Amino acid sequence: MITAALLLNVAVLVPVCFGLLTSAKWTAAAYGQPTPARGILLSVYLAILVGSVALLVVDRPEMAVALLAVQVVYKLTTPLTVGSVRNPVVVSNLLIAAFHGTAIASVWPV
């Protein structure tokens, strides 16, 4: 399940990062116009992408759980920071947080 969560990160972040890097038209509706804050978000997304790819290559589930746990926290807080649950990024964040939470639970000792 951890591998699936890391693959989900890659599958989502490759097109999102590419879209933000190229200022694709759809990015303005989801992320707003290009700003320094959007550039910082891109940096965070690139770090998660690189970390996910590295953790797919190097079998370190404890590191993967740490990465996924940080993602769950930030994704669950986006409705509060954005002020809406209708933004497409917020919706996808909540869905991905649920998936990542399940992945973490699958390896967490009970």
PDB file of C-alpha atoms in Angstrom:
ATOM      1  CA  MET A   1       0.000   0.000   0.000  1.00  0.00           C
ATOM      2  CA  ILE A   2       2.933   2.343   0.693  1.00  0.00           C
ATOM      3  CA  THR A   3       4.214   1.730  -2.831  1.00  0.00           C
ATOM      4  CA  ALA A   4       0.778   2.586  -4.219  1.00  0.00           C
ATOM      5  CA  ALA A   5       0.756   5.846  -2.248  1.00  0.00           C
ATOM      6  CA  LEU A   6       4.179   6.803  -3.593  1.00  0.00           C
ATOM      7  CA  LEU A   7       3.074   5.924  -7.129  1.00  0.00           C
ATOM      8  CA  LEU A   8      -0.012   8.079  -6.619  1.00  0.00           C
ATOM      9  CA  ASN A   9       2.263  10.974  -5.654  1.00  0.00           C
ATOM     10  CA  VAL A  10       4.244  10.527  -8.860  1.00  0.00           C
ATOM     11  CA  ALA A  11       1.125  10.156 -11.013  1.00  0.00           C
ATOM     12  CA  VAL A  12      -0.400  13.346  -9.600  1.00  0.00           C
ATOM     13  CA  LEU A  13       2.711  15.472  -9.199  1.00  0.00           C
ATOM     14  CA  VAL A  14       4.299  14.965 -12.625  1.00  0.00           C
ATOM     15  CA  PRO A  15       1.447  16.672 -14.504  1.00  0.00           C
ATOM     16  CA  VAL A  16       0.846  19.224 -11.732  1.00  0.00           C
ATOM     17  CA  CYS A  17       4.508  20.258 -11.605  1.00  0.00           C
ATOM     18  CA  PHE A  18       4.708  20.349 -15.388  1.00  0.00           C
ATOM     19  CA  GLY A  19       1.573  22.489 -15.523  1.00  0.00           C
ATOM     20  CA  LEU A  20       2.899  24.907 -12.912  1.00  0.00           C
ATOM     21  CA  LEU A  21       6.327  25.074 -14.578  1.00  0.00           C
ATOM     22  CA  THR A  22       4.795  25.878 -17.963  1.00  0.00           C
ATOM     23  CA  SER A  23       1.943  28.050 -16.601  1.00  0.00           C
ATOM     24  CA  ALA A  24      -0.594  25.823 -18.331  1.00  0.00           C
ATOM     25  CA  LYS A  25      -4.009  27.474 -18.624  1.00  0.00           C
ATOM     26  CA  TRP A  26      -5.661  25.104 -16.134  1.00  0.00           C
ATOM     27  CA  THR A  27      -3.215  26.080 -13.387  1.00  0.00           C
ATOM     28  CA  ALA A  28      -4.655  29.594 -13.027  1.00  0.00           C
ATOM     29  CA  ALA A  29      -8.099  28.241 -12.132  1.00  0.00           C
ATOM     30  CA  ALA A  30      -6.716  25.793  -9.569  1.00  0.00           C
ATOM     31  CA  TYR A  31      -3.666  27.645  -8.195  1.00  0.00           C
ATOM     32  CA  GLY A  32      -4.200  31.279  -9.149  1.00  0.00           C
ATOM     33  CA  GLN A  33      -1.933  33.453 -11.224  1.00  0.00           C
ATOM     34  CA  PRO A  34       1.849  32.963 -11.069  1.00  0.00           C
ATOM     35  CA  THR A  35       3.148  34.476  -7.820  1.00  0.00           C
ATOM     36  CA  PRO A  36       6.118  33.872  -5.537  1.00  0.00           C
ATOM     37  CA  ALA A  37       3.781  31.844  -3.284  1.00  0.00           C
ATOM     38  CA  ARG A  38       2.841  29.591  -6.194  1.00  0.00           C
ATOM     39  CA  GLY A  39       6.550  29.142  -6.922  1.00  0.00           C
ATOM     40  CA  ILE A  40       7.140  28.094  -3.322  1.00  0.00           C
ATOM     41  CA  LEU A  41       4.284  25.588  -3.611  1.00  0.00           C
ATOM     42  CA  LEU A  42       5.906  24.220  -6.776  1.00  0.00           C
ATOM     43  CA  SER A  43       9.151  23.763  -4.830  1.00  0.00           C
ATOM     44  CA  VAL A  44       7.293  21.798  -2.153  1.00  0.00           C
ATOM     45  CA  TYR A  45       5.594  19.664  -4.816  1.00  0.00           C
ATOM     46  CA  LEU A  46       8.943  18.995  -6.519  1.00  0.00           C
ATOM     47  CA  ALA A  47      10.458  17.939  -3.175  1.00  0.00           C
ATOM     48  CA  ILE A  48       7.585  15.511  -2.581  1.00  0.00           C
ATOM     49  CA  LEU A  49       7.937  14.190  -6.136  1.00  0.00           C
ATOM     50  CA  VAL A  50      11.698  13.639  -5.838  1.00  0.00           C
ATOM     51  CA  GLY A  51      11.268  12.075  -2.394  1.00  0.00           C
ATOM     52  CA  SER A  52       8.551   9.755  -3.682  1.00  0.00           C
ATOM     53  CA  VAL A  53      10.663   8.607  -6.625  1.00  0.00           C
ATOM     54  CA  ALA A  54      13.668   8.062  -4.340  1.00  0.00           C
ATOM     55  CA  LEU A  55      11.568   6.038  -1.904  1.00  0.00           C
ATOM     56  CA  LEU A  56      10.289   3.874  -4.748  1.00  0.00           C
ATOM     57  CA  VAL A  57      13.916   3.025  -5.524  1.00  0.00           C
ATOM     58  CA  VAL A  58      15.203   2.717  -1.949  1.00  0.00           C
ATOM     59  CA  ASP A  59      13.095   0.458   0.258  1.00  0.00           C
ATOM     60  CA  ARG A  60      12.731   2.568   3.410  1.00  0.00           C
ATOM     61  CA  PRO A  61       9.087   2.286   4.504  1.00  0.00           C
ATOM     62  CA  GLU A  62       9.692   4.294   7.678  1.00  0.00           C
ATOM     63  CA  MET A  63      10.866   7.240   5.571  1.00  0.00           C
ATOM     64  CA  ALA A  64       7.907   6.823   3.240  1.00  0.00           C
ATOM     65  CA  VAL A  65       5.515   6.892   6.208  1.00  0.00           C
ATOM     66  CA  ALA A  66       7.105  10.145   7.392  1.00  0.00           C
ATOM     67  CA  LEU A  67       6.674  11.728   3.948  1.00  0.00           C
ATOM     68  CA  LEU A  68       3.088  10.524   3.659  1.00  0.00           C
ATOM     69  CA  ALA A  69       2.233  11.674   7.201  1.00  0.00           C
ATOM     70  CA  VAL A  70       3.419  15.213   6.453  1.00  0.00           C
ATOM     71  CA  GLN A  71       1.311  15.155   3.306  1.00  0.00           C
ATOM     72  CA  VAL A  72      -1.766  13.977   5.194  1.00  0.00           C
ATOM     73  CA  VAL A  73      -1.439  16.868   7.645  1.00  0.00           C
ATOM     74  CA  TYR A  74      -0.967  19.555   5.016  1.00  0.00           C
ATOM     75  CA  LYS A  75      -3.680  18.138   2.783  1.00  0.00           C
ATOM     76  CA  LEU A  76      -6.199  17.953   5.628  1.00  0.00           C
ATOM     77  CA  THR A  77      -5.501  21.572   6.554  1.00  0.00           C
ATOM     78  CA  THR A  78      -6.023  22.960   3.027  1.00  0.00           C
ATOM     79  CA  PRO A  79      -9.775  23.497   3.446  1.00  0.00           C
ATOM     80  CA  LEU A  80      -8.940  25.726   6.415  1.00  0.00           C
ATOM     81  CA  THR A  81      -6.156  27.645   4.698  1.00  0.00           C
ATOM     82  CA  VAL A  82      -8.013  28.024   1.403  1.00  0.00           C
ATOM     83  CA  GLY A  83     -11.355  28.695   3.080  1.00  0.00           C
ATOM     84  CA  SER A  84     -13.307  26.362   0.832  1.00  0.00           C
ATOM     85  CA  VAL A  85     -13.876  22.714   0.049  1.00  0.00           C
ATOM     86  CA  ARG A  86     -14.957  23.537  -3.509  1.00  0.00           C
ATOM     87  CA  ASN A  87     -11.508  24.308  -4.908  1.00  0.00           C
ATOM     88  CA  PRO A  88     -10.349  21.385  -7.094  1.00  0.00           C
ATOM     89  CA  VAL A  89      -6.964  21.267  -5.365  1.00  0.00           C
ATOM     90  CA  VAL A  90      -8.653  21.025  -1.956  1.00  0.00           C
ATOM     91  CA  VAL A  91     -10.917  18.222  -3.182  1.00  0.00           C
ATOM     92  CA  SER A  92      -7.999  16.241  -4.595  1.00  0.00           C
ATOM     93  CA  ASN A  93      -5.965  16.884  -1.437  1.00  0.00           C
ATOM     94  CA  LEU A  94      -8.713  15.419   0.737  1.00  0.00           C
ATOM     95  CA  LEU A  95      -9.028  12.332  -1.461  1.00  0.00           C
ATOM     96  CA  ILE A  96      -5.274  11.790  -1.530  1.00  0.00           C
ATOM     97  CA  ALA A  97      -5.065  12.336   2.254  1.00  0.00           C
ATOM     98  CA  ALA A  98      -7.607   9.547   2.724  1.00  0.00           C
ATOM     99  CA  PHE A  99      -5.574   7.228   0.493  1.00  0.00           C
ATOM    100  CA  HIS A 100      -2.290   8.105   2.203  1.00  0.00           C
ATOM    101  CA  GLY A 101      -3.883   7.714   5.632  1.00  0.00           C
ATOM    102  CA  THR A 102      -5.009   4.228   4.660  1.00  0.00           C
ATOM    103  CA  ALA A 103      -1.512   3.432   3.400  1.00  0.00           C
ATOM    104  CA  ILE A 104       0.011   4.556   6.694  1.00  0.00           C
ATOM    105  CA  ALA A 105      -2.535   2.526   8.659  1.00  0.00           C
ATOM    106  CA  SER A 106      -1.656  -0.547   6.595  1.00  0.00           C
ATOM    107  CA  VAL A 107       1.873  -0.628   8.025  1.00  0.00           C
ATOM    108  CA  TRP A 108       1.306   0.979  11.418  1.00  0.00           C
ATOM    109  CA  PRO A 109       1.685  -1.554  14.218  1.00  0.00           C
ATOM    110  CA  VAL A 110      -1.493  -1.994  16.221  1.00  0.00           C
TER     111      VAL A 110
END
